[in-house]
């Protein structure tokens, strides 16, 4: 149980393109979903937290207009990287949590590798 | 500011050895300490977690040791196998809060 599916797994696109990444909880309803960014050989950096039906909470230094997050249902959250540039190239990972509380397990997707040419 | 400090950055052991990965934290409000295992190109997977009311927890070949007074916790992998080669992240969180704070990761290589 607790499977999180992320799509696409890999995307290459030209600079200036907007890219949408989907995160789905397949066998549970996620009250909260998280979006992380991971650079090679580095740790996961939290970008934003989203709760179904409300606006996402962004971490300091993350541009809200650059990284649009929509959490329209209890099983789907999307991250749109708008007008992507080469510096946005990274590994983006989502996670989902069933219950509220920092001590509840987060279940991670397999990530999306974004390469901007 | 790194909320959770992890060491070593990388570790190489022979098959059957017992790699030990250490983590330390400052925030005494943290009360949940999970470990995640990540293979290349994949998302992290929850391995084992501990709360401060116990000093040790075992699940299969994985053991967490927790020292509340020192604000340190560690992961031991018994009888390590080449399939255990991955990056391991410790993390810490606080009940009632939202965020999970990750360590910087340890890349483990188990040599056959």
XYZ file of C-alpha atoms in Angstrom:
229
model
C 0.000 0.000 0.000
C 0.799 3.733 0.071
C 1.944 4.009 -3.520
C 2.710 7.409 -5.004
C 2.978 7.691 -8.763
C 4.789 10.556 -10.440
C 4.609 11.385 -14.124
C 6.532 11.922 -16.283
C 9.678 10.253 -14.999
C 11.896 12.165 -17.395
C 11.375 15.227 -19.540
C 13.670 17.182 -21.823
C 12.476 20.457 -23.247
C 13.640 23.746 -24.655
C 14.226 26.847 -22.588
C 11.052 28.906 -22.166
C 8.749 25.909 -22.137
C 6.366 25.247 -19.266
C 6.417 21.733 -17.846
C 3.741 20.054 -15.747
C 4.541 17.206 -13.358
C 1.789 15.084 -11.837
C 1.822 13.363 -8.474
C -0.878 10.838 -7.648
C -1.575 8.785 -4.562
C -2.832 5.512 -6.018
C -4.266 3.635 -3.065
C -4.881 6.262 -0.425
C -6.178 9.784 -0.028
C -3.474 12.297 0.712
C -4.394 15.211 2.922
C -1.019 16.769 2.293
C 1.424 16.567 -0.580
C 4.961 17.876 -0.688
C 7.253 18.886 -3.537
C 11.007 18.533 -3.223
C 13.933 19.358 -5.424
C 17.133 17.336 -5.378
C 20.416 18.234 -7.024
C 22.945 15.493 -7.857
C 24.459 13.912 -4.773
C 22.592 16.302 -2.508
C 19.737 16.072 -0.075
C 16.088 16.791 -0.703
C 15.109 20.430 -0.424
C 11.455 21.099 0.367
C 9.939 23.500 -2.135
C 6.317 23.662 -1.047
C 3.560 21.965 0.894
C 0.054 21.671 -0.459
C -3.215 20.701 1.128
C -6.197 19.697 -0.967
C -8.362 22.635 -1.893
C -6.102 25.332 -0.502
C -3.133 27.339 -1.667
C 0.298 25.830 -1.386
C 2.760 27.033 1.220
C 6.120 27.793 -0.349
C 9.478 27.618 1.365
C 11.627 30.702 1.560
C 13.405 31.406 -1.685
C 11.020 29.406 -3.872
C 9.273 31.557 -6.477
C 5.515 31.044 -6.378
C 5.015 32.332 -9.897
C 7.752 30.088 -11.213
C 6.613 26.875 -9.567
C 2.824 26.648 -9.699
C 1.274 24.010 -7.491
C -2.291 22.784 -7.740
C -3.786 20.255 -5.348
C -7.234 19.809 -6.818
C -8.155 16.502 -5.236
C -7.104 14.175 -2.450
C -5.210 12.022 -4.927
C -3.616 14.502 -7.314
C -1.188 17.374 -7.051
C 0.590 19.040 -9.948
C 3.730 21.132 -10.176
C 4.128 23.376 -13.205
C 7.526 24.851 -13.887
C 6.707 27.949 -15.906
C 9.042 29.317 -18.556
C 11.709 26.829 -17.566
C 15.385 27.698 -17.954
C 18.526 25.545 -17.721
C 18.983 26.421 -14.042
C 15.624 24.754 -13.354
C 17.074 21.422 -14.460
C 16.873 19.105 -11.479
C 15.253 16.020 -9.999
C 11.790 16.876 -8.658
C 10.183 14.515 -6.171
C 6.728 14.585 -4.667
C 5.506 12.901 -1.521
C 2.112 12.359 0.041
C 0.894 11.882 3.560
C -2.356 10.411 4.772
C -2.680 12.022 8.137
C -1.716 15.396 9.520
C 1.364 15.709 11.630
C 5.100 15.758 11.087
C 5.402 12.303 12.626
C 3.243 10.667 9.999
C 5.118 8.842 7.197
C 5.617 10.538 3.878
C 5.415 8.279 0.852
C 7.546 9.370 -2.083
C 7.133 9.121 -5.812
C 9.993 8.037 -8.044
C 10.792 11.557 -9.117
C 10.904 13.462 -12.380
C 14.195 14.312 -13.986
C 13.807 17.647 -15.741
C 16.410 18.732 -18.263
C 16.091 22.160 -19.874
C 18.168 22.729 -22.978
C 20.885 26.136 8.557
C 21.058 22.359 8.439
C 18.577 21.029 10.983
C 19.928 17.494 10.806
C 23.615 16.730 10.357
C 24.588 13.404 8.827
C 27.891 11.592 8.487
C 29.774 10.132 6.777
C 29.101 11.471 3.313
C 30.113 8.150 1.780
C 30.899 4.697 3.075
C 32.355 1.562 1.539
C 32.120 -1.795 3.292
C 32.682 -5.410 2.405
C 29.728 -7.747 2.110
C 28.750 -8.930 5.576
C 30.108 -5.814 7.244
C 28.077 -3.495 9.471
C 27.967 0.044 8.113
C 26.980 2.699 10.629
C 25.540 6.058 9.644
C 25.247 8.817 12.221
C 22.931 11.780 12.555
C 22.636 14.636 15.021
C 19.990 17.281 15.608
C 19.584 20.418 17.687
C 15.846 20.960 17.938
C 14.656 19.154 21.060
C 11.085 19.426 19.796
C 11.780 16.761 17.186
C 10.082 13.514 18.180
C 10.065 11.413 15.027
C 13.203 10.153 13.311
C 12.818 8.158 10.083
C 15.472 6.757 7.794
C 15.015 6.645 4.037
C 16.782 4.569 1.393
C 17.150 5.958 -2.116
C 18.362 4.128 -5.212
C 19.616 6.107 -8.234
C 16.787 7.609 -10.244
C 14.187 6.683 -7.635
C 12.422 8.472 -4.831
C 13.292 7.788 -1.192
C 11.615 4.839 0.485
C 10.900 4.720 4.203
C 13.149 2.128 5.815
C 12.618 2.387 9.548
C 11.646 5.071 12.056
C 12.019 5.661 15.783
C 10.522 7.893 18.451
C 12.443 9.222 21.481
C 10.712 6.950 23.989
C 12.901 4.004 22.947
C 16.673 3.730 22.596
C 16.736 1.080 19.902
C 14.515 -0.318 17.194
C 15.176 -3.282 14.920
C 13.493 -4.251 11.689
C 15.156 -7.138 9.935
C 18.799 -6.264 9.322
C 18.272 -2.571 10.069
C 18.671 -1.130 13.570
C 18.268 2.432 14.784
C 20.067 3.457 17.963
C 18.807 6.624 19.628
C 20.566 8.733 22.264
C 18.168 11.397 23.446
C 20.586 13.175 25.785
C 23.198 13.485 23.050
C 20.574 14.306 20.416
C 22.041 11.681 18.137
C 20.737 8.661 16.301
C 22.327 6.137 14.018
C 21.492 3.428 11.519
C 23.243 0.058 11.594
C 22.900 -2.421 8.745
C 23.692 -5.970 9.808
C 25.175 -8.474 7.362
C 25.243 -5.863 4.603
C 24.677 -7.012 1.035
C 25.561 -5.490 -2.354
C 21.837 -4.835 -2.819
C 22.008 -2.442 0.143
C 24.181 -0.097 -1.926
C 22.155 3.109 -2.009
C 21.993 6.567 -0.507
C 20.594 6.728 3.001
C 18.965 9.803 4.486
C 18.092 10.392 8.094
C 15.342 12.839 8.892
C 13.590 14.466 11.809
C 10.150 15.889 12.377
C 7.935 17.259 15.095
C 4.463 15.987 15.873
C 1.941 18.601 14.854
C 4.309 20.382 12.499
C 4.399 19.822 8.788
C 7.988 19.591 7.690
C 10.365 16.665 7.533
C 13.988 17.793 7.786
C 16.467 15.628 5.915
C 20.139 14.995 6.547
C 22.615 15.428 3.717
C 22.707 11.734 2.836
C 25.256 8.921 2.959
C 26.193 7.023 -0.155
C 26.779 3.412 0.847
C 28.637 0.946 -1.344
C 28.762 -2.702 -0.323
C 31.504 -4.579 -2.123
C 30.819 -8.248 -2.944
